[in-house]
GROMACS .gro file of C-alpha atoms in nm:
model
  392
    1MET     CA    1  -0.183   7.294   6.928
    2LEU     CA    2   0.111   7.531   6.865
    3CYS     CA    3   0.268   7.443   7.201
    4SER     CA    4   0.231   7.074   7.120
    5LEU     CA    5   0.396   7.119   6.779
    6ALA     CA    6   0.681   7.310   6.943
    7ALA     CA    7   0.723   7.030   7.200
    8ILE     CA    8   0.720   6.764   6.926
    9LEU     CA    9   0.984   6.942   6.715
   10LEU     CA   10   1.214   7.063   6.994
   11CYS     CA   11   1.202   6.750   7.209
   12GLY     CA   12   1.220   6.525   6.903
   13MET     CA   13   1.528   6.705   6.772
   14PHE     CA   14   1.693   6.707   7.115
   15MET     CA   15   1.633   6.337   7.183
   16GLY     CA   16   1.744   6.251   6.830
   17TRP     CA   17   2.064   6.450   6.885
   18ILE     CA   18   2.132   6.272   7.215
   19CYS     CA   19   2.088   5.932   7.049
   20LYS     CA   20   2.327   6.029   6.769
   21LYS     CA   21   2.585   6.136   7.028
   22ILE     CA   22   2.579   5.790   7.187
   23HIS     CA   23   2.584   5.620   6.844
   24LEU     CA   24   2.218   5.517   6.838
   25PRO     CA   25   1.968   5.593   6.559
   26SER     CA   26   1.808   5.936   6.597
   27LEU     CA   27   1.465   5.785   6.529
   28LEU     CA   28   1.494   5.599   6.862
   29GLY     CA   29   1.503   5.935   7.038
   30MET     CA   30   1.203   6.051   6.838
   31LEU     CA   31   1.006   5.735   6.922
   32VAL     CA   32   1.088   5.775   7.292
   33THR     CA   33   0.981   6.141   7.272
   34GLY     CA   34   0.645   6.035   7.130
   35ILE     CA   35   0.596   5.770   7.398
   36LEU     CA   36   0.673   6.019   7.676
   37LEU     CA   37   0.470   6.308   7.534
   38GLY     CA   38   0.184   6.087   7.413
   39PRO     CA   39  -0.156   6.014   7.570
   40PHE     CA   40  -0.033   5.701   7.751
   41ALA     CA   41   0.238   5.884   7.950
   42LEU     CA   42   0.264   6.261   8.011
   43ASN     CA   43  -0.026   6.342   7.774
   44VAL     CA   44   0.135   6.665   7.652
   45ILE     CA   45   0.035   6.641   7.285
   46ASP     CA   46  -0.285   6.828   7.207
   47GLY     CA   47  -0.586   6.610   7.123
   48THR     CA   48  -0.643   6.791   6.793
   49ILE     CA   49  -0.300   6.678   6.673
   50LEU     CA   50  -0.366   6.322   6.784
   51ASP     CA   51  -0.696   6.330   6.593
   52ILE     CA   52  -0.510   6.402   6.269
   53SER     CA   53  -0.202   6.198   6.359
   54ALA     CA   54  -0.267   5.938   6.087
   55GLU     CA   55  -0.293   6.211   5.822
   56LEU     CA   56   0.024   6.384   5.944
   57ARG     CA   57   0.213   6.053   5.936
   58LYS     CA   58   0.086   5.996   5.581
   59ILE     CA   59   0.210   6.341   5.475
   60ALA     CA   60   0.557   6.257   5.607
   61LEU     CA   61   0.549   5.928   5.419
   62ILE     CA   62   0.448   6.110   5.099
   63VAL     CA   63   0.747   6.344   5.139
   64ILE     CA   64   1.001   6.064   5.169
   65LEU     CA   65   0.849   5.849   4.891
   66THR     CA   66   0.841   6.149   4.654
   67ARG     CA   67   1.205   6.216   4.736
   68ALA     CA   68   1.280   5.847   4.677
   69GLY     CA   69   1.115   5.857   4.335
   70LEU     CA   70   1.312   6.167   4.234
   71SER     CA   71   1.637   5.989   4.329
   72LEU     CA   72   1.567   5.638   4.197
   73ASP     CA   73   1.711   5.554   3.856
   74MET     CA   74   1.514   5.272   3.694
   75ASN     CA   75   1.822   5.161   3.500
   76ASP     CA   76   1.985   5.069   3.832
   77LEU     CA   77   1.674   4.877   3.937
   78ARG     CA   78   1.661   4.685   3.607
   79LYS     CA   79   2.014   4.557   3.676
   80VAL     CA   80   1.879   4.378   3.985
   81GLY     CA   81   1.584   4.218   3.803
   82ARG     CA   82   1.437   3.906   3.967
   83PRO     CA   83   1.560   3.970   4.327
   84ALA     CA   84   1.394   4.314   4.335
   85PHE     CA   85   1.060   4.159   4.231
   86LEU     CA   86   1.087   3.875   4.485
   87MET     CA   87   1.175   4.117   4.768
   88CYS     CA   88   0.828   4.269   4.729
   89PHE     CA   89   0.650   3.965   4.875
   90VAL     CA   90   0.871   3.662   4.958
   91PRO     CA   91   1.016   3.793   5.292
   92ALA     CA   92   0.667   3.900   5.410
   93CYS     CA   93   0.522   3.560   5.317
   94LEU     CA   94   0.796   3.379   5.509
   95GLU     CA   95   0.744   3.603   5.813
   96MET     CA   96   0.368   3.537   5.811
   97LEU     CA   97   0.437   3.163   5.775
   98GLY     CA   98   0.667   3.182   6.079
   99MET     CA   99   0.392   3.358   6.275
  100VAL     CA  100   0.135   3.092   6.181
  101LEU     CA  101   0.374   2.811   6.283
  102ILE     CA  102   0.504   2.961   6.608
  103ALA     CA  103   0.241   3.196   6.756
  104PRO     CA  104  -0.033   2.934   6.823
  105LYS     CA  105   0.211   2.723   7.025
  106LEU     CA  106   0.380   3.012   7.202
  107LEU     CA  107   0.079   3.234   7.276
  108GLY     CA  108  -0.208   2.982   7.259
  109ILE     CA  109  -0.396   3.161   6.981
  110SER     CA  110  -0.572   3.015   6.676
  111ILE     CA  111  -0.410   2.984   6.332
  112LEU     CA  112  -0.638   3.256   6.191
  113ASP     CA  113  -0.548   3.491   6.478
  114ALA     CA  114  -0.181   3.416   6.411
  115ALA     CA  115  -0.234   3.497   6.042
  116ILE     CA  116  -0.388   3.834   6.134
  117MET     CA  117  -0.095   3.902   6.367
  118GLY     CA  118   0.148   3.799   6.094
  119ALA     CA  119  -0.012   4.040   5.846
  120VAL     CA  120   0.023   4.326   6.096
  121VAL     CA  121   0.384   4.250   6.184
  122ALA     CA  122   0.514   4.143   5.840
  123ALA     CA  123   0.509   4.487   5.674
  124VAL     CA  124   0.841   4.671   5.675
  125SER     CA  125   0.852   5.045   5.728
  126PRO     CA  126   0.933   5.261   5.424
  127ALA     CA  127   0.963   5.557   5.662
  128VAL     CA  128   1.261   5.388   5.830
  129ILE     CA  129   1.415   5.211   5.530
  130VAL     CA  130   1.373   5.464   5.246
  131PRO     CA  131   1.572   5.755   5.401
  132LYS     CA  132   1.850   5.513   5.501
  133MET     CA  133   1.871   5.373   5.147
  134LEU     CA  134   1.870   5.725   4.999
  135LYS     CA  135   2.163   5.809   5.223
  136LEU     CA  136   2.353   5.504   5.095
  137MET     CA  137   2.277   5.605   4.735
  138GLU     CA  138   2.405   5.958   4.798
  139GLU     CA  139   2.725   5.825   4.956
  140GLY     CA  140   2.772   5.557   4.688
  141TYR     CA  141   2.760   5.250   4.914
  142GLY     CA  142   2.624   4.934   4.751
  143THR     CA  143   2.524   5.121   4.434
  144ASP     CA  144   2.763   4.914   4.221
  145LYS     CA  145   2.516   4.625   4.263
  146SER     CA  146   2.205   4.845   4.313
  147ILE     CA  147   2.153   4.715   4.668
  148PRO     CA  148   1.992   5.031   4.815
  149GLN     CA  149   1.765   5.065   4.509
  150MET     CA  150   1.649   4.704   4.544
  151ILE     CA  151   1.568   4.738   4.916
  152LEU     CA  152   1.400   5.076   4.863
  153ALA     CA  153   1.171   4.943   4.588
  154GLY     CA  154   1.087   4.623   4.776
  155ALA     CA  155   0.995   4.812   5.093
  156SER     CA  156   0.759   5.038   4.899
  157VAL     CA  157   0.559   4.750   4.743
  158ASP     CA  158   0.577   4.513   5.041
  159ASP     CA  159   0.323   4.719   5.238
  160VAL     CA  160   0.056   4.700   4.967
  161PHE     CA  161   0.085   4.321   4.954
  162VAL     CA  162   0.066   4.278   5.331
  163ILE     CA  163  -0.222   4.523   5.389
  164VAL     CA  164  -0.441   4.343   5.134
  165LEU     CA  165  -0.371   4.011   5.310
  166PHE     CA  166  -0.456   4.177   5.642
  167SER     CA  167  -0.799   4.275   5.504
  168VAL     CA  168  -0.851   3.917   5.384
  169PHE     CA  169  -0.766   3.761   5.721
  170THR     CA  170  -0.971   4.009   5.928
  171GLY     CA  171  -1.261   3.953   5.687
  172LEU     CA  172  -1.241   3.578   5.753
  173ALA     CA  173  -1.237   3.643   6.128
  174GLN     CA  174  -1.557   3.847   6.088
  175GLY     CA  175  -1.729   3.568   5.897
  176GLU     CA  176  -1.669   3.686   5.541
  177GLU     CA  177  -1.585   3.440   5.263
  178VAL     CA  178  -1.251   3.437   5.084
  179SER     CA  179  -1.287   3.556   4.725
  180VAL     CA  180  -1.052   3.559   4.427
  181LYS     CA  181  -1.135   3.928   4.397
  182LYS     CA  182  -0.957   4.004   4.725
  183PHE     CA  183  -0.633   3.844   4.608
  184ALA     CA  184  -0.666   4.003   4.263
  185GLU     CA  185  -0.656   4.342   4.436
  186ILE     CA  186  -0.283   4.299   4.504
  187PRO     CA  187  -0.147   4.305   4.145
  188ILE     CA  188  -0.428   4.534   4.024
  189SER     CA  189  -0.357   4.799   4.289
  190ILE     CA  190   0.019   4.787   4.225
  191LEU     CA  191  -0.009   4.800   3.843
  192LEU     CA  192  -0.276   5.070   3.846
  193GLY     CA  193  -0.069   5.270   4.093
  194ILE     CA  194   0.229   5.252   3.855
  195VAL     CA  195   0.018   5.351   3.551
  196ILE     CA  196  -0.139   5.650   3.728
  197GLY     CA  197   0.202   5.760   3.862
  198VAL     CA  198   0.367   5.738   3.517
  199ALA     CA  199   0.079   5.927   3.350
  200THR     CA  200   0.093   6.199   3.616
  201GLY     CA  201   0.470   6.220   3.584
  202PHE     CA  202   0.448   6.267   3.205
  203LEU     CA  203   0.193   6.548   3.246
  204LEU     CA  204   0.416   6.719   3.504
  205CYS     CA  205   0.720   6.689   3.274
  206ALA     CA  206   0.527   6.856   2.992
  207PHE     CA  207   0.398   7.128   3.226
  208PHE     CA  208   0.741   7.204   3.377
  209LYS     CA  209   0.893   7.217   3.027
  210LYS     CA  210   0.642   7.475   2.902
  211VAL     CA  211   0.583   7.675   3.220
  212HIS     CA  212   0.894   7.813   3.389
  213ILE     CA  213   0.836   7.849   3.764
  214ARG     CA  214   1.055   7.840   4.073
  215ASP     CA  215   1.160   7.505   4.216
  216THR     CA  216   0.973   7.589   4.538
  217SER     CA  217   0.651   7.617   4.336
  218LYS     CA  218   0.727   7.286   4.167
  219VAL     CA  219   0.766   7.122   4.510
  220LEU     CA  220   0.427   7.259   4.616
  221ILE     CA  221   0.267   7.128   4.294
  222LEU     CA  222   0.424   6.783   4.345
  223LEU     CA  223   0.307   6.767   4.707
  224SER     CA  224  -0.043   6.884   4.618
  225ILE     CA  225  -0.080   6.622   4.344
  226ALA     CA  226   0.052   6.354   4.579
  227PHE     CA  227  -0.208   6.456   4.840
  228LEU     CA  228  -0.480   6.437   4.574
  229LEU     CA  229  -0.368   6.088   4.466
  230VAL     CA  230  -0.382   5.960   4.825
  231THR     CA  231  -0.722   6.124   4.874
  232LEU     CA  232  -0.844   5.968   4.549
  233GLU     CA  233  -0.744   5.622   4.667
  234ASP     CA  234  -0.949   5.669   4.985
  235ALA     CA  235  -1.246   5.806   4.788
  236LEU     CA  236  -1.244   5.511   4.544
  237SER     CA  237  -1.194   5.248   4.816
  238GLY     CA  238  -1.407   4.944   4.737
  239LYS     CA  239  -1.460   5.051   4.374
  240ILE     CA  240  -1.120   5.090   4.209
  241PHE     CA  241  -0.805   4.959   4.374
  242PHE     CA  242  -0.478   5.142   4.324
  243ALA     CA  243  -0.177   5.194   4.549
  244SER     CA  244  -0.151   5.571   4.577
  245LEU     CA  245   0.185   5.570   4.757
  246ILE     CA  246   0.332   5.368   4.469
  247SER     CA  247   0.179   5.627   4.233
  248VAL     CA  248   0.355   5.900   4.430
  249MET     CA  249   0.693   5.731   4.401
  250THR     CA  250   0.641   5.640   4.033
  251MET     CA  251   0.550   6.002   3.958
  252GLY     CA  252   0.890   6.105   4.096
  253ILE     CA  253   1.068   5.828   3.902
  254THR     CA  254   0.906   5.945   3.575
  255LEU     CA  255   1.012   6.302   3.642
  256GLN     CA  256   1.366   6.184   3.717
  257LYS     CA  257   1.374   5.981   3.396
  258ARG     CA  258   1.242   6.259   3.171
  259ARG     CA  259   1.392   6.569   3.337
  260ASP     CA  260   1.677   6.453   3.559
  261HIS     CA  261   1.824   6.802   3.616
  262VAL     CA  262   1.489   6.925   3.755
  263ALA     CA  263   1.449   6.608   3.965
  264ALA     CA  264   1.793   6.657   4.122
  265ARG     CA  265   1.705   7.010   4.234
  266LEU     CA  266   1.363   6.906   4.365
  267SER     CA  267   1.513   6.610   4.552
  268SER     CA  268   1.738   6.855   4.736
  269LYS     CA  269   1.432   7.060   4.832
  270PHE     CA  270   1.247   6.752   4.959
  271ASN     CA  271   1.557   6.658   5.157
  272LYS     CA  272   1.515   6.980   5.357
  273ILE     CA  273   1.142   6.922   5.410
  274TRP     CA  274   1.220   6.572   5.544
  275VAL     CA  275   1.416   6.722   5.836
  276ALA     CA  276   1.087   6.836   5.995
  277ALA     CA  277   0.868   6.561   5.850
  278GLU     CA  278   1.088   6.287   5.999
  279ILE     CA  279   1.054   6.430   6.351
  280ILE     CA  280   0.676   6.464   6.325
  281LEU     CA  281   0.642   6.115   6.178
  282PHE     CA  282   0.838   5.921   6.440
  283VAL     CA  283   0.722   6.127   6.738
  284LEU     CA  284   0.359   6.061   6.635
  285VAL     CA  285   0.436   5.691   6.578
  286GLY     CA  286   0.576   5.683   6.932
  287ALA     CA  287   0.263   5.857   7.060
  288THR     CA  288   0.052   5.563   6.938
  289VAL     CA  289   0.251   5.322   7.157
  290ASP     CA  290   0.086   5.223   7.484
  291ILE     CA  291   0.385   5.102   7.684
  292LYS     CA  292   0.167   4.900   7.924
  293TYR     CA  293   0.090   4.658   7.640
  294ALA     CA  294   0.461   4.604   7.584
  295VAL     CA  295   0.524   4.551   7.958
  296ALA     CA  296   0.231   4.308   7.990
  297ALA     CA  297   0.341   4.102   7.690
  298GLY     CA  298   0.617   3.919   7.869
  299GLY     CA  299   0.913   3.734   7.720
  300LYS     CA  300   0.707   3.512   7.493
  301ALA     CA  301   0.601   3.797   7.264
  302VAL     CA  302   0.962   3.920   7.240
  303ILE     CA  303   1.081   3.567   7.152
  304LEU     CA  304   0.806   3.548   6.889
  305ILE     CA  305   0.915   3.873   6.721
  306PHE     CA  306   1.278   3.761   6.696
  307ALA     CA  307   1.171   3.416   6.575
  308VAL     CA  308   0.961   3.552   6.288
  309LEU     CA  309   1.241   3.794   6.199
  310ILE     CA  310   1.455   3.488   6.132
  311PHE     CA  311   1.189   3.367   5.887
  312ARG     CA  312   1.196   3.710   5.719
  313MET     CA  313   1.575   3.697   5.689
  314ILE     CA  314   1.553   3.352   5.534
  315GLY     CA  315   1.304   3.498   5.285
  316VAL     CA  316   1.548   3.776   5.194
  317SER     CA  317   1.831   3.526   5.146
  318LEU     CA  318   1.609   3.316   4.916
  319CYS     CA  319   1.540   3.625   4.703
  320LEU     CA  320   1.915   3.678   4.662
  321LEU     CA  321   2.008   3.324   4.557
  322LYS     CA  322   2.217   3.302   4.239
  323THR     CA  323   2.310   3.671   4.251
  324ASP     CA  324   2.662   3.815   4.253
  325LEU     CA  325   2.622   3.955   4.605
  326SER     CA  326   2.884   3.855   4.864
  327TRP     CA  327   2.783   3.701   5.195
  328LYS     CA  328   2.841   4.038   5.366
  329GLU     CA  329   2.609   4.213   5.120
  330ILE     CA  330   2.342   3.947   5.164
  331LEU     CA  331   2.371   3.979   5.543
  332PHE     CA  332   2.330   4.356   5.511
  333CYS     CA  333   2.013   4.310   5.304
  334MET     CA  334   1.876   4.067   5.563
  335THR     CA  335   1.924   4.313   5.851
  336ALA     CA  336   1.822   4.621   5.652
  337TYR     CA  337   1.487   4.467   5.563
  338MET     CA  338   1.359   4.425   5.919
  339PRO     CA  339   1.243   4.763   6.061
  340LYS     CA  340   0.871   4.802   6.141
  341ALA     CA  341   0.691   5.121   6.239
  342THR     CA  342   0.438   5.300   6.018
  343VAL     CA  343   0.209   5.011   5.915
  344GLN     CA  344   0.210   4.862   6.265
  345ALA     CA  345   0.115   5.201   6.409
  346ALA     CA  346  -0.160   5.237   6.148
  347ILE     CA  347  -0.329   4.895   6.167
  348GLY     CA  348  -0.200   4.742   6.492
  349GLY     CA  349  -0.511   4.851   6.680
  350ALA     CA  350  -0.758   4.767   6.399
  351PRO     CA  351  -0.841   4.408   6.516
  352LEU     CA  352  -0.915   4.542   6.866
  353ALA     CA  353  -1.140   4.814   6.719
  354MET     CA  354  -1.319   4.544   6.514
  355GLY     CA  355  -1.397   4.355   6.833
  356LEU     CA  356  -1.188   4.051   6.741
  357GLY     CA  357  -1.079   3.827   7.025
  358CYS     CA  358  -0.715   3.850   6.919
  359GLY     CA  359  -0.723   4.232   6.918
  360LYS     CA  360  -0.533   4.294   7.240
  361ILE     CA  361  -0.251   4.046   7.176
  362VAL     CA  362  -0.215   4.167   6.814
  363LEU     CA  363  -0.183   4.526   6.935
  364THR     CA  364   0.070   4.417   7.200
  365VAL     CA  365   0.290   4.237   6.948
  366ALA     CA  366   0.261   4.530   6.702
  367VAL     CA  367   0.379   4.772   6.974
  368LEU     CA  368   0.673   4.548   7.061
  369ALA     CA  369   0.761   4.506   6.694
  370ILE     CA  370   0.794   4.885   6.661
  371LEU     CA  371   0.997   4.923   6.982
  372ILE     CA  372   1.234   4.638   6.892
  373THR     CA  373   1.279   4.641   6.516
  374ALA     CA  374   1.269   5.013   6.424
  375PRO     CA  375   1.569   5.119   6.636
  376LEU     CA  376   1.749   4.784   6.595
  377GLY     CA  377   1.712   4.784   6.216
  378ALA     CA  378   1.816   5.149   6.190
  379PHE     CA  379   2.117   5.084   6.416
  380LEU     CA  380   2.230   4.780   6.213
  381ILE     CA  381   2.201   4.976   5.887
  382GLU     CA  382   2.394   5.275   6.024
  383SER     CA  383   2.667   5.070   6.189
  384GLY     CA  384   2.708   4.808   5.916
  385TYR     CA  385   2.682   4.966   5.571
  386LYS     CA  386   3.040   5.101   5.558
  387HIS     CA  387   3.182   4.761   5.650
  388MET     CA  388   2.951   4.539   5.443
  389LEU     CA  389   2.900   4.732   5.119
  390ASN     CA  390   3.142   4.854   4.855
  391LYS     CA  391   3.178   5.227   4.797
  392CYS     CA  392   3.172   5.343   4.435
   0.00000   0.00000   0.00000
């Protein structure tokens, strides 16, 4: 296991550095590292790491969402208002609609299979988007109109919405009936996640005010509580629905609101942890990619992915109607809201594991979505933000 971890970190850093040198996103190098070292190529990564890959990826996601919460000022988000709320579900709905309209004709699958595929592909990747938006906030690009804050918040909620719909569609494919309860899970899980996160944040504020400990200890406490929240969500699955990752981010937001000087120091600490967490996350995402599925897909699957991305971009533009954003800023939001990675890696293979007839093609399209949109979206954000957004 130790040799595998060394290979993941060293090769991931090296490939990321090479990509940066040729003006490509470093995460592309990390994804390629994972593909090469993973079980479908050189098979260098130890099986014990692959067994806990999903948990390690979740830890990395917790790190970046905690950091996001500690950096996100709710006053900035309130300035955005309606568009921030719409970004949580409208682009995903439009992308799923595009999949339902196009996939049956292009790939010869049923409407329900296309809906399942749409639910897998429609989720954006907080792991790609959040660190990019945090970078923009630190450099002051787009913050005059709270553009990074809006995209960051939307990407964090978008996943909850899409994953619930995925469970509804796969349930239908397995013969279950659609119930109002399933759709009620969406707002309930989001609201309960916010409430739990705020309550936890208040308790932490009170504790940090009374008990004076080192910032490193505070980071460990924050991480431990975040792990417990995610574990609690899994333990209560099917009984109480709450979005633990939203709780994690809201906990950080509450701490930032109540004790901003502490939050600033802790955010800096989490920034250092993210250096290693990012490599592990994207290398392990790459390790889930079976390249033979991508090769076997052919041009039709690639055309499909770009076609539904157009639907997503239309959805983003609809969210931003009647705002004071310029056409350049709207175009930036449209391109910044496209990367896929973490959700597709997590649930792309689920239909195949369930024995659904669409399982193989869904997995194929999910793999292609990661390979195409993660590096492309990251590249467009990196290359475009200085030209398309105002610097404060």
